[in-house]
Short mmCIF file of C-alpha atoms and ligand atoms in Angstrom, two decimals:
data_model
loop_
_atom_site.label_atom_id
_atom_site.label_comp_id
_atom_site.label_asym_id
_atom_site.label_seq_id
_atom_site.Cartn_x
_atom_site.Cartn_y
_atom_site.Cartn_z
CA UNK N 1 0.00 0.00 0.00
CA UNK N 2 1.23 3.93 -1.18
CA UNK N 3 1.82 5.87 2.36
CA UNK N 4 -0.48 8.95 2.14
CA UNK N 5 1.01 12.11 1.83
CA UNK N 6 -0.42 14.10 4.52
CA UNK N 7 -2.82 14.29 7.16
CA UNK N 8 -6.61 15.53 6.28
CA UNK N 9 -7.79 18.23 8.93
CA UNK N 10 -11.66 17.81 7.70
CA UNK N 11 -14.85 18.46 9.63
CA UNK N 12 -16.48 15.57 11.93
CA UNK N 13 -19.56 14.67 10.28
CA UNK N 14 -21.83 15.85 13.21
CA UNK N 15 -20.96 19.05 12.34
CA UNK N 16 -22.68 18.85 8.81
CA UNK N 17 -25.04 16.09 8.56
CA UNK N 18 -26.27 14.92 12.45
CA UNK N 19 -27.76 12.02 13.21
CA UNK N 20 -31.56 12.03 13.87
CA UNK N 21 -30.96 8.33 14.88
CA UNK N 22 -27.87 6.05 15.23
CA UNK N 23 -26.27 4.96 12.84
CA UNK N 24 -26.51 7.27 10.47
CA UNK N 25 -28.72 6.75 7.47
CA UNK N 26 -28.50 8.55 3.98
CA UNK N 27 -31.39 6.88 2.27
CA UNK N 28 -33.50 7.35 -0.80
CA UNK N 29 -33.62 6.01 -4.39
CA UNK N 30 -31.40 4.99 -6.83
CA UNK N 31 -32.60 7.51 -9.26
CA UNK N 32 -35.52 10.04 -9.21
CA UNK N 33 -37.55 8.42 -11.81
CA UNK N 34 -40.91 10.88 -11.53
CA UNK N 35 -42.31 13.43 -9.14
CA UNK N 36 -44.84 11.03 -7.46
CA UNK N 37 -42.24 8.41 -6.96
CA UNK N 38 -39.50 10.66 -5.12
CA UNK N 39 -42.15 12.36 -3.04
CA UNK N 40 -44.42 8.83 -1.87
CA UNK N 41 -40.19 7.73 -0.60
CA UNK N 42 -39.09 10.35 0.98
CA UNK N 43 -43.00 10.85 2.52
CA UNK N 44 -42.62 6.84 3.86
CA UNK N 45 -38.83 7.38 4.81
CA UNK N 46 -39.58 10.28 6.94
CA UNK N 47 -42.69 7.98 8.78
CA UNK N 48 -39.80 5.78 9.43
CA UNK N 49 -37.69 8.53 11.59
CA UNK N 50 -34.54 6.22 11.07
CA UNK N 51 -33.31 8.52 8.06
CA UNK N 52 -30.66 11.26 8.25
CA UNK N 53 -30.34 12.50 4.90
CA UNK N 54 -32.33 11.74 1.48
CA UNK N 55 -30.21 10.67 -1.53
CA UNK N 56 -30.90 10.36 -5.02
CA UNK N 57 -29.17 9.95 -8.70
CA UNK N 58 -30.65 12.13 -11.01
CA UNK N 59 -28.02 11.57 -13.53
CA UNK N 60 -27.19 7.88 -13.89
CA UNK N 61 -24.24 6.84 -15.42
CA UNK N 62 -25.43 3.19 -17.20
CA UNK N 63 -23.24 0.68 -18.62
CA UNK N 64 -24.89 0.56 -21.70
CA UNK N 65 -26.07 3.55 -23.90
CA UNK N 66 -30.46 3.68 -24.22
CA UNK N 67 -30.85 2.90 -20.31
CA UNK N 68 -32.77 5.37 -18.22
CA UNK N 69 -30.07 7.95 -17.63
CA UNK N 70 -32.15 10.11 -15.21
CA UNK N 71 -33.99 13.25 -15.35
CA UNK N 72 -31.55 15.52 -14.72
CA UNK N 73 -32.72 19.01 -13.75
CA UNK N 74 -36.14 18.84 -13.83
CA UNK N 75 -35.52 16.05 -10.73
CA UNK N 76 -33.72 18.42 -9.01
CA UNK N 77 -36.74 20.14 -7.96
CA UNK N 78 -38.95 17.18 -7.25
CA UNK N 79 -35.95 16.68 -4.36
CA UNK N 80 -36.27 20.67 -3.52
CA UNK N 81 -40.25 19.74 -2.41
CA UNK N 82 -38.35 16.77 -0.44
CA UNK N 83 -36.72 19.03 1.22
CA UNK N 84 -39.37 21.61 2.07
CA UNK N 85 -42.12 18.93 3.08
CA UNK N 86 -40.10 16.61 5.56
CA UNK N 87 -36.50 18.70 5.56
CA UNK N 88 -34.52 16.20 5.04
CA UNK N 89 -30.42 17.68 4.12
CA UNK N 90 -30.25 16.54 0.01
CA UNK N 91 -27.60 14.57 -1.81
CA UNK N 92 -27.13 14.09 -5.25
CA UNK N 93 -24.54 12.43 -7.48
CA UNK N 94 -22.47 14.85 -9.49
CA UNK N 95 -19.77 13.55 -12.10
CA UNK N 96 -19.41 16.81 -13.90
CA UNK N 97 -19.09 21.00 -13.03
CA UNK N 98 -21.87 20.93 -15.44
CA UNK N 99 -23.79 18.83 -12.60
CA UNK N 100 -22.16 20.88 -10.04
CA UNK N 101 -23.18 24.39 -11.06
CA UNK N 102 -27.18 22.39 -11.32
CA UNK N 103 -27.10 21.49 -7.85
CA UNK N 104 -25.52 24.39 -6.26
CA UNK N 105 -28.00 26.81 -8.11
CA UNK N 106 -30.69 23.95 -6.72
CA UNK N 107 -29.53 23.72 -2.97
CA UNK N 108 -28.75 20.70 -3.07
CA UNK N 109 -26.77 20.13 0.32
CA UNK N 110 -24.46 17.12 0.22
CA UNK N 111 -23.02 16.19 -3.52
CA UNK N 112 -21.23 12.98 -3.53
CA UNK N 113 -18.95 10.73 -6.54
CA UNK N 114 -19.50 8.36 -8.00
CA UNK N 115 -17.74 5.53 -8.63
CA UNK N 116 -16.87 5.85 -12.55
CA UNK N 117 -16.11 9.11 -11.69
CA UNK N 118 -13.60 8.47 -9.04
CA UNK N 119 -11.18 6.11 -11.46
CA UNK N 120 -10.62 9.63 -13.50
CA UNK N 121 -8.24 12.00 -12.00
CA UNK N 122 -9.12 14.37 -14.81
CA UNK N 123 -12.82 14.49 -13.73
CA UNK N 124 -12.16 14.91 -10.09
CA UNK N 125 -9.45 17.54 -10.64
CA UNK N 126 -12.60 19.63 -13.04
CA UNK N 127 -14.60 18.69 -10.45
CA UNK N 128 -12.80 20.36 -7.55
CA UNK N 129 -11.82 23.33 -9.02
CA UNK N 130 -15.07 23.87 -9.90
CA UNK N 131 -15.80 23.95 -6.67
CA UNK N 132 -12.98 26.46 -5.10
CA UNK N 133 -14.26 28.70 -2.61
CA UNK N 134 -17.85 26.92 -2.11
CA UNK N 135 -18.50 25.41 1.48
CA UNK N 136 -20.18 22.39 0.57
CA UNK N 137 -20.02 19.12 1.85
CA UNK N 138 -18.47 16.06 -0.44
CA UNK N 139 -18.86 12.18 -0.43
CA UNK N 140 -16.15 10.46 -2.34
CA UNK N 141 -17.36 6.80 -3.47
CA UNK N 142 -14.38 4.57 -3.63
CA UNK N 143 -13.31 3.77 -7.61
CA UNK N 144 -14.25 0.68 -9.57
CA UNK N 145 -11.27 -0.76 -8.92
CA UNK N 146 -9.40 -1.80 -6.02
CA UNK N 147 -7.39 1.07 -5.29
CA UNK N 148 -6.74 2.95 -2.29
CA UNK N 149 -4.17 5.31 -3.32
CA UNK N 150 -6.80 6.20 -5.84
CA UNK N 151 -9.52 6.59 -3.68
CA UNK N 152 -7.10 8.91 -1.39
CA UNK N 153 -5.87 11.18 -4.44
CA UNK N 154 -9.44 11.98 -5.17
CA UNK N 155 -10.01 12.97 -1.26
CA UNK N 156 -6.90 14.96 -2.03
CA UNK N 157 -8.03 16.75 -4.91
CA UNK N 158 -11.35 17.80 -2.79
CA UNK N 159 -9.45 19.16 0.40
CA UNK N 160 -6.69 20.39 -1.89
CA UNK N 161 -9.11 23.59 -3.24
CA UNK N 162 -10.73 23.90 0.55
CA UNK N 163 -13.25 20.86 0.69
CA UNK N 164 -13.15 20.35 4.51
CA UNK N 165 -16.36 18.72 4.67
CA UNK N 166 -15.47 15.30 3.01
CA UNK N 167 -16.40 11.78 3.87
CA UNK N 168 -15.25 8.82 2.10
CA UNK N 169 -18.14 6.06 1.03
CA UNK N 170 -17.40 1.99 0.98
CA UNK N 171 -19.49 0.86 -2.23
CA UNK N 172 -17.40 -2.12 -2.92
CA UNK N 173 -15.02 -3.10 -6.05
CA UNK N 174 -15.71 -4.77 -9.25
CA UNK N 175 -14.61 -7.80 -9.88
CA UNK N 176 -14.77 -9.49 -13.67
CA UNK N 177 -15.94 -12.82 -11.76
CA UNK N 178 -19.05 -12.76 -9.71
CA UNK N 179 -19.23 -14.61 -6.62
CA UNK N 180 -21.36 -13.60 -3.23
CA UNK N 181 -21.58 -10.06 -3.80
CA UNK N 182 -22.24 -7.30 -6.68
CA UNK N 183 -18.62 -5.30 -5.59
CA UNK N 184 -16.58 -7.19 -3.33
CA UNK N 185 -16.18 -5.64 -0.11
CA UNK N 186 -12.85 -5.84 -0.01
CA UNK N 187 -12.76 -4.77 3.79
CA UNK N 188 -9.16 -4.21 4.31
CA UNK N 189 -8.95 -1.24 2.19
CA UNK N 190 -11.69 0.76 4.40
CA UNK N 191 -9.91 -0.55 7.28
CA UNK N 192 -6.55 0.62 5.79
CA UNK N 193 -8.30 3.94 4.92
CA UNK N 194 -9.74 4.80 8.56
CA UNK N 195 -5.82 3.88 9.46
CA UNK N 196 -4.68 6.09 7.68
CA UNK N 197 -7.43 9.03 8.10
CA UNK N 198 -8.80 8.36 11.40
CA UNK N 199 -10.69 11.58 11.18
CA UNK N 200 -11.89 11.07 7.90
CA UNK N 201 -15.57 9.92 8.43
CA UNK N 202 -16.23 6.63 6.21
CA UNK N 203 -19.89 5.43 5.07
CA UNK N 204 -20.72 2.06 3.96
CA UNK N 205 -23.08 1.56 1.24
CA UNK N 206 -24.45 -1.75 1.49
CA UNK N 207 -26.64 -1.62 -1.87
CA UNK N 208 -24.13 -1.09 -3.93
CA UNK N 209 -21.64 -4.09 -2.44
CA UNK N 210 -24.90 -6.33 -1.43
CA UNK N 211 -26.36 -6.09 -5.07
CA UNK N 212 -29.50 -8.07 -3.79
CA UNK N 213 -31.62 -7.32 -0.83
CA UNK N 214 -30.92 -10.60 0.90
CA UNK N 215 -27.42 -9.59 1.49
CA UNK N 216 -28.05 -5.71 2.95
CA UNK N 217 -28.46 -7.10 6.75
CA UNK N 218 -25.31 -8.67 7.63
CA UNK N 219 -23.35 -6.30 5.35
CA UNK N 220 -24.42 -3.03 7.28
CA UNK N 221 -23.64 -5.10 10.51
CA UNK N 222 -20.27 -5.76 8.87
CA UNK N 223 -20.30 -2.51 8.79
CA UNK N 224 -21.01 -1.07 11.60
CA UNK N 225 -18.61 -3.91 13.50
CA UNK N 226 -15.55 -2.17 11.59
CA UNK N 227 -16.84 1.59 13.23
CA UNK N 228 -17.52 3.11 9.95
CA UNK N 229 -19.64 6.06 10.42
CA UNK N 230 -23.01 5.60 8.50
CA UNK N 231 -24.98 3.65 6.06
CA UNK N 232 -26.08 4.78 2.79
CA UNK N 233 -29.18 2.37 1.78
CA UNK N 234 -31.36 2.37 -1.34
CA UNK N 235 -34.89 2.66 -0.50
CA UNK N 236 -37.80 2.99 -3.42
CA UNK N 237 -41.66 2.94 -2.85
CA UNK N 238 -42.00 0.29 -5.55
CA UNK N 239 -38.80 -1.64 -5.44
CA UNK N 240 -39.69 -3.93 -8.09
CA UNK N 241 -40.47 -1.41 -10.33
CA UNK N 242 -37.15 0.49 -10.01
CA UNK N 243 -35.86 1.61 -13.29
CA UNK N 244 -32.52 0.83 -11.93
CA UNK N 245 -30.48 -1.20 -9.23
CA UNK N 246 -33.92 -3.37 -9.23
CA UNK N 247 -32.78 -5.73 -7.14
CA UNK N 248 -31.13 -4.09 -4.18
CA UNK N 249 -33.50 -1.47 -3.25
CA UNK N 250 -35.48 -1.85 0.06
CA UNK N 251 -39.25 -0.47 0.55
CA UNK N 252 -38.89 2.30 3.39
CA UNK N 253 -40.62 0.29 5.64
CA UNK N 254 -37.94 -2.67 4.94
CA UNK N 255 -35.20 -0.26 5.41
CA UNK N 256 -36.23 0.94 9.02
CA UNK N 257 -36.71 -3.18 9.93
CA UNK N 258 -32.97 -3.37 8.61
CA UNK N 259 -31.99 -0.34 10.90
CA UNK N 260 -33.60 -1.59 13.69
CA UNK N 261 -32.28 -4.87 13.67
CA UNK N 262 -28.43 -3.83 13.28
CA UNK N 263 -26.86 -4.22 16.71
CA UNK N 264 -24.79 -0.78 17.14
CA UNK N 265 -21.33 -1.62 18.92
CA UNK N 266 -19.43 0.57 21.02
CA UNK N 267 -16.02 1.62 21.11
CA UNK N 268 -13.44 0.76 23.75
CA UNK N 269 -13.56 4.59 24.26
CA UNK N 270 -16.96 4.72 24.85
CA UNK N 271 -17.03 1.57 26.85
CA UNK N 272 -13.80 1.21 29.13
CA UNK N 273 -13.49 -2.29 29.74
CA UNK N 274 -10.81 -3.88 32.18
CA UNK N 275 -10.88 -7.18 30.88
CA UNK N 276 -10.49 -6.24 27.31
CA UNK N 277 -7.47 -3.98 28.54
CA UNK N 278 -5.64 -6.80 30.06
CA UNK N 279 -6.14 -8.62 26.98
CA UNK N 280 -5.22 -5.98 25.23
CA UNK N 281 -1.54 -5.84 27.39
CA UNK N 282 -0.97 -9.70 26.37
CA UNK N 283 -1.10 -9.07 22.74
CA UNK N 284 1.05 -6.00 23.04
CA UNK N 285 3.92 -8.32 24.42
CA UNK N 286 3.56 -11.29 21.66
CA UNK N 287 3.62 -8.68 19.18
CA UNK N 288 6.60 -7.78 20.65
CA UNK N 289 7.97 -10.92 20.80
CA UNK N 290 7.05 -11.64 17.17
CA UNK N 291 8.64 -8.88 16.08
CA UNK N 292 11.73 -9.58 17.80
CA UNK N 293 12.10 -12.77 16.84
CA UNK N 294 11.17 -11.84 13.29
CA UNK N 295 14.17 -9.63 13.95
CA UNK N 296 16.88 -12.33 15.27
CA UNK N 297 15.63 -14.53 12.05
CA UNK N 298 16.53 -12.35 9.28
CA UNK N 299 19.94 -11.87 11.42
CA UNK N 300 20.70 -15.25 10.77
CA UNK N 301 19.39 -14.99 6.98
CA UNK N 302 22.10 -12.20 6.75
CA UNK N 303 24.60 -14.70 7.81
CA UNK N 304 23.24 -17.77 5.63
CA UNK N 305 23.67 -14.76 2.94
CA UNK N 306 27.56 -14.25 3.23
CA UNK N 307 27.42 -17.51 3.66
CA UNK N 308 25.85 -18.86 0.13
CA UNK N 309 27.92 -15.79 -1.43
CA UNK N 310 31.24 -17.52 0.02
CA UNK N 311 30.33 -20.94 -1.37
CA UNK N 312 28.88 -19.85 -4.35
CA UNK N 313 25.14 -21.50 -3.63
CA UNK N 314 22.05 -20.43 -5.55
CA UNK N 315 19.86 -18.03 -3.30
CA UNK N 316 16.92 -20.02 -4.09
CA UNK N 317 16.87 -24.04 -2.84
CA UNK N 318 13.74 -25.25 -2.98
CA UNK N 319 13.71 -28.40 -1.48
CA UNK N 320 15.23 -26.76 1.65
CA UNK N 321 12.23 -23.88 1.27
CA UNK N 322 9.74 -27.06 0.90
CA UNK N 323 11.07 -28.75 3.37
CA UNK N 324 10.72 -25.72 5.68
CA UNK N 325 6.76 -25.12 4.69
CA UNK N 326 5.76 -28.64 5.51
CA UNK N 327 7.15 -28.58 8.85
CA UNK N 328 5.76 -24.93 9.47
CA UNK N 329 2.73 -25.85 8.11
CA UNK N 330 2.12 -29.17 10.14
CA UNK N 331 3.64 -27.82 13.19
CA UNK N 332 1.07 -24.38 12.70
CA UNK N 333 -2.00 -26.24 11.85
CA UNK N 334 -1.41 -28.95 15.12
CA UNK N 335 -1.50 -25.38 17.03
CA UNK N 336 -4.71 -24.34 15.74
CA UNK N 337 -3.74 -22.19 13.18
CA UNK N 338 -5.41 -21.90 9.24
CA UNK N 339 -3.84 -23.28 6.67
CA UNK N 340 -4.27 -20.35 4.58
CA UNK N 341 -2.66 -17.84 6.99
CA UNK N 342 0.41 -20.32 7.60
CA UNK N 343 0.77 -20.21 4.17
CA UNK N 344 0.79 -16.32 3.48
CA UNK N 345 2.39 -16.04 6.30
CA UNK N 346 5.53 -18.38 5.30
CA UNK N 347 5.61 -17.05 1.56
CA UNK N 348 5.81 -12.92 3.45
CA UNK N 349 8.96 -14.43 5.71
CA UNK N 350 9.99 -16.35 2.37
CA UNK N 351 10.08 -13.31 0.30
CA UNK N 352 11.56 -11.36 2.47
CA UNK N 353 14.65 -12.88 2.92
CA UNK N 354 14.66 -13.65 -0.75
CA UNK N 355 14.81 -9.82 -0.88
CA UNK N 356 17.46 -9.65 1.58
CA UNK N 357 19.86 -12.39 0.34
CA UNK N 358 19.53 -10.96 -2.90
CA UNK N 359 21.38 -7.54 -1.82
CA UNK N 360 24.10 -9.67 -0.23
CA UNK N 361 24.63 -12.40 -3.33
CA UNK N 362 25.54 -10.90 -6.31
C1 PEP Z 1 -25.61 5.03 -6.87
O1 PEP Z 1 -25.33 5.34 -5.70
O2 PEP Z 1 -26.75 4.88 -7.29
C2 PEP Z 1 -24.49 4.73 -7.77
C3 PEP Z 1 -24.55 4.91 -9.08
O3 PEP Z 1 -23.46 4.23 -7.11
P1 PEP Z 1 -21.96 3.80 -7.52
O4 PEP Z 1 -21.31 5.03 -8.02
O5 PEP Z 1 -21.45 3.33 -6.22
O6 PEP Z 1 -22.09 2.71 -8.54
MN1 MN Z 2 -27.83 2.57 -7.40
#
């Protein structure tokens, strides 16, 4: 993984889109396919009094040309009357100033990319200058692909021309096969995200990774178990009869089951806990250990180095590196350990002092 380059002094999310109940929903549809059909949602959502913030694509970007591609405009202020009737804070998908300029003359409160937009550093870099010296908030979808420097260069770009207000969202990656999921969760690059930006706050869009509404359930608890921030969740009156993302979207009424079923965790700062501290202390001194010993090892690969280099031996012997797996492997897996882990774990030590010899042995 690419280090980041600096730190990100943004805004906590509280400050510009609260909570009216925990976690944090952003909910809507899709798209706004007509008048009646963003007004009955956002009129059920509101019932529901689980949902933060109303969402909506009213540009679409489809796959394939001669697919609904939205209303553009005209939707724009079917969401105003959202926001008048039931005040709900508005976002809206934006992958061009074009859209921008729309939705700032609109009101539109919270714009957020996509993520086809978010592969293109030439897009996001129109797309934040265009907005230089405007005080709006901005959700960056991860890209397509599995990228996290990518993801972090279009944050960048945002704070870069004075975009304090930024969140990052979790929509999963796309993957040529398709197994469980629509976009692979991938959850190690959130994870290595919030590591990175601890103060950046991270949503998880569970539609969007889920891809069915079977799924949505145990990946917003996922979710929530890895402290992201907030949900975004599709919700349509008519789910069925979505003209897109058909089979992920959740009837409001669905969507505030979902929320009220998701068991919210706390954090060990919220929650001091002695037990988990002493636990905590034990795992701090393996790690230790581990490390050191990782240490001492590659000492002696150093040596075994000079050594080879002295008698001429080939860095590579693969018997010997078999030989040295099976008995790792069988001695690991006796102790409880998974085969698979062993096994990354051996080839990591492997490569490393493959790495090392190799600037010894020339
Ligand atoms: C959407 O939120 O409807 C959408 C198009 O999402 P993504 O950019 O994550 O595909
Ligand atoms: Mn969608």
């Amino acid at each position: 993984m690419e280090a980041p380059a600096k730190q990100l002094h943004v805004q906590p999310i509280e400050k510009w889109l609260p909570a009216v109940h925990k976690p944090l929903v952003i909910s809507g549809p899709c798209s706004a396919e007509s008048r009646e059909q963003v007004l009955n949602t956002a009129a059920r959502l509101h019932a529901t009094g689980v949902v933060s913030a109303f969402r909506s694509g009213v540009w679409k970007p489809r796959t394939r040309p001669g697919a609904f591609e939205g209303h553009g405009e005209t939707a724009l202020q079917w969401l105003k009357e959202v926001h008048e009737l039931y005040g709900f804070p508005l976002t809206v998908e934006v992958a061009t100033p074009k859209h921008v300029e729309a939705c700032l003359k609109a009101g539109i409160h919270i714009l957020w990319i996509g993520a086809r937009t978010s592969v293109n550093p030439f897009s996001i870099q129109e797309l934040a200058e265009s907005l230089k010296g405007v005080d709006i908030p901005v959700m960056v979808k991860n890209p397509l692909n599995p990228d996290l420097a990518l993801w972090i260069g279009v944050i960048e770009r945002f704070y870069m021309n004075g975009i304090t207000k930024l969140a990052a969202i979790h929509r999963g990656f796309n993957t040529y096969e398709k197994n469980r999921y629509r976009n692979e969760p991938l959850w190690n690059i959130p994870i290595d995200l919030k590591s990175n930006f601890p103060e950046l706050p991270l949503i998880c869009d569970p539609s969007h990774i889920a891809g069915k509404r079977s799924l949505l359930q145990e990946v917003a608890q996922q979710a929530l178990l890895l402290d992201m921030n907030g949900l975004m969740i599709e919700a349509h009156c008519r789910p069925e009869k979505a003209l897109t993302d058909v089979a992920q979207q959740l009837t409001p009424e669905d969507l505030s089951l979902l929320v009220t079923r998701l068991k919210i965790p706390t954090t060990a700062e919220e929650n001091p806990c002695k037990e988990l501290e002493i636990l905590r202390k034990r795992i701090d001194e393996f790690d230790l250990q581990l490390i050191n010993t990782l240490s001492k090892r590659m000492q002696v690969v150093n040596e075994i180095a000079h050594l080879k280099n002295d008698c001429k031996m080939t860095i590579l012997q693969v018997k010997r590196w078999n030989q040295v797996i099976e008995t790792r492997m069988h001695e690991g897996i006796e102790k409880g350990l998974s085969e698979k882990f062993l096994k990354d774990f051996l080839d990591l030590i492997h490569k490393e002092s493959i790495e090392l010899q190799s600037k010894i042995i020339k």
